[in-house]
Amino acid sequence: MEKSIYRRLYDLVAGYWPFLLASSISAFIYVAFNGLSVWLTATLFNNILTDFDELIKTQSLLASSKASLNDQLKFWTNKLILRDTAIESLKVLCYTLIASFLIKNIFLYIKNISLTYIQFNLIKKLRAQLYSHLQSLSLSFFDKRQTGELSSIVINDVSNMRVAFGTSFHKLFVEPINILVFISLLFIINLKLAFLSIVIVPITGAVVVVIGKSIRRRSRRTAEKIARIMGIMSENLNSIRIIKSFAMEAFETNRFKQEQERHYTLDLRQAKLRLISSPVTEMIGAFIAVILLWIGGHDVLVSNDMTSEDFIRFILILFSVLQPIRSLSKVGINLQNGFASADRVFNVLDTVPAIVSKPNAIKIKDVKDEITFNNVGFNYDGTDRILKDISFTMKKGTVTALVGASGAGKSTIADLIPRFYDVINGKIEIDGNDIRDLDINSLRKMMGIVSQETILFNDTIGSNIKYGLQSVTDDQLQKAAKNANAYDFISEQPNGFETVIGEKGVRLSGGQRQRIAIARAILKNPSILILDEATSSLDTESEFKVQKAIDNLMADRTVLVIAHRLSTVESADKIVVMEDGEIADFGSHQDLLKKDGVYTRLYKKQFKS
Ligand code: ADP
């Protein structure tokens, strides 16, 4: 059974218990001194406002009566600070006040920093887990998920989780104690006023919550709009060439403007609510204060039910309790956001790689005899059958060319050999072993793949050619570059092999990029070569050079080539003609031409021109 989200969060945090303990203990000390500092502030006001002789008299009265808890607390506070003269007492009070604020804040810091330490470590751990898990997932997973979405999970959702659970821990753990301590103090000071506040504060609190909810609903919608704007923007920047070539700049700008306009309307409405909420809350606060002031003041001035010291303290504590209550009311939405993010994060982590090596997989080094497709059938997740009943053999050291119209299934066949996807029916065998019984890494290590779309990293030319290989000498590197017909242009680069090629290799021409990819394959020296030889983007000169490079690469290997060049087709040992996911025919160029079938039509259409 899948572990619950709580359990997983617990597992993540459990290792950090010393920090959690430190944080919790600090939280208690913080709350205690927080209460003390408010209490003493009231004492300070009282001492300044009251005549010193009066204070001494009250103290002796308190000493004799000590009836209520409130009186006892006041007695002990006075005992702590009252000295022989007024100014001495004030001095002691100031010192005590500073000390209690200092201790409170030191522990606030310790509480927060230990929590933050845990949070940052969790972020690091989760992102590393996600990243490494993503590396292990199969291509079929990436077909279904967008790159932007996955990046957003690794960056935003992990960081949401931190914010949500970090602040919620504080709120759920510390604020209730804080509130409890303050409310107890209110009741200790004056029962009647405390009851009164307990009734009015929640009513006004409800108003604030309603406004808050409405803001949140809107902010979710604005977040969606912002994501859409980001989407349009990144799509635009990625396709800027196409946009220019179709002269669609004005259209695109307009589309962006419209989307912005919608976002603006939402944003403005949200801002209106947000900006009204603080004046409204403040007015509500003022009303509460006035009601309490009226009733409390009446008790102080008219009926003498309460001392002014008690009244000042009551008001101070009441205002101190509002903040924790407000922050506690937001904890629900925080947690909701956090759980939604955690859900997305764990969803990725729970995805099992579709293609993994079996426990006792065979490590393979070389093709000894042949690679065979036996009645292979395949479809992608959610598509109709793409390949039907494909059977053919590639003998070691020969070239097999796949030809056929676009969409016939040629690339799909090529992707099945390195197990980027697994067959659905039938099997592919290398020397009689089903490739699903082979160790995946060993299988892929003996394979070189040069595709239409050359994938280069934003690194030096040298590192790109050496990618994935250890201990390559300069000599081997240069030899590979020469064989790939790439040496000359690399030498002409400002820093030769050390030249950084820019993102996706933008600083190189299409032909140059392909030759770097070919040099990479030559250096890897694979026994199986899979080649998608696109030439459409190359000029004649480049094409000639790439062709030579490919000829060098194909020598002495078992090659499957998706052939776009007539010369490759003609010289292939076997041609497999694909039509709508099926093999329409196969044989040598001459054999197939004689039959005057699908191949002849294709040949006339594609290769003759
Ligand atoms: P070819 O290489 O002959 O042009 P492909 O093997 O690329 O043909 O594609 C064969 C069919 O599979 C096409 O209909 C294509 O739309 C579909 N296809 C290719 N890749 C995917 C994928 N990742 N997910 C779903 N369908 C795909």
XYZ file of C-alpha atoms and ligand atoms in Angstrom, residues 139-140 142-144 378-387 402-415 421 452 532 562 564 578 580-581, ligand 1:
64
model
C 10.844 7.993 -22.036
C 7.155 7.094 -21.977
C 8.351 12.206 -20.403
C 5.993 11.795 -23.366
C 3.125 12.402 -20.967
C 4.023 -1.784 -30.489
C 1.937 1.222 -29.567
C 2.591 4.239 -27.399
C 0.424 4.813 -24.332
C -2.970 5.769 -25.661
C -2.251 5.389 -29.379
C -3.471 2.782 -31.854
C -1.105 0.080 -32.968
C 1.973 1.826 -34.405
C 3.955 -1.282 -35.391
C 14.733 1.547 -43.065
C 12.809 3.470 -45.701
C 9.206 4.604 -45.873
C 6.970 7.624 -45.747
C 7.039 9.876 -42.738
C 5.011 8.445 -39.875
C 5.469 4.866 -41.117
C 7.150 3.860 -37.839
C 10.862 3.972 -38.676
C 11.984 5.989 -35.635
C 9.800 3.863 -33.408
C 11.639 0.733 -34.571
C 14.949 2.453 -33.880
C 13.809 3.401 -30.353
C 10.268 1.710 -25.112
C 18.235 13.972 -36.659
C 18.735 8.820 -38.403
C 16.795 5.485 -41.241
C 17.340 9.682 -46.327
C 7.897 0.378 -44.064
C 1.788 2.228 -42.038
C 3.632 0.363 -39.310
P 8.753 7.754 -38.879
O 10.046 7.701 -38.151
O 8.590 6.688 -39.898
O 8.461 9.096 -39.471
P 7.624 7.459 -36.264
O 8.144 6.162 -35.774
O 8.283 8.688 -35.777
O 7.569 7.457 -37.855
O 6.082 7.564 -35.887
C 5.173 6.544 -36.114
C 3.830 6.917 -35.509
O 3.952 6.991 -34.090
C 3.337 8.272 -35.947
O 1.947 8.144 -36.183
C 3.578 9.159 -34.753
O 2.578 10.139 -34.660
C 3.489 8.208 -33.584
N 4.372 8.606 -32.475
C 5.712 8.808 -32.541
N 6.210 9.103 -31.326
C 5.181 9.085 -30.462
C 5.048 9.298 -29.056
N 6.096 9.586 -28.292
N 3.830 9.203 -28.514
C 2.753 8.905 -29.273
N 2.809 8.686 -30.591
C 4.004 8.766 -31.206
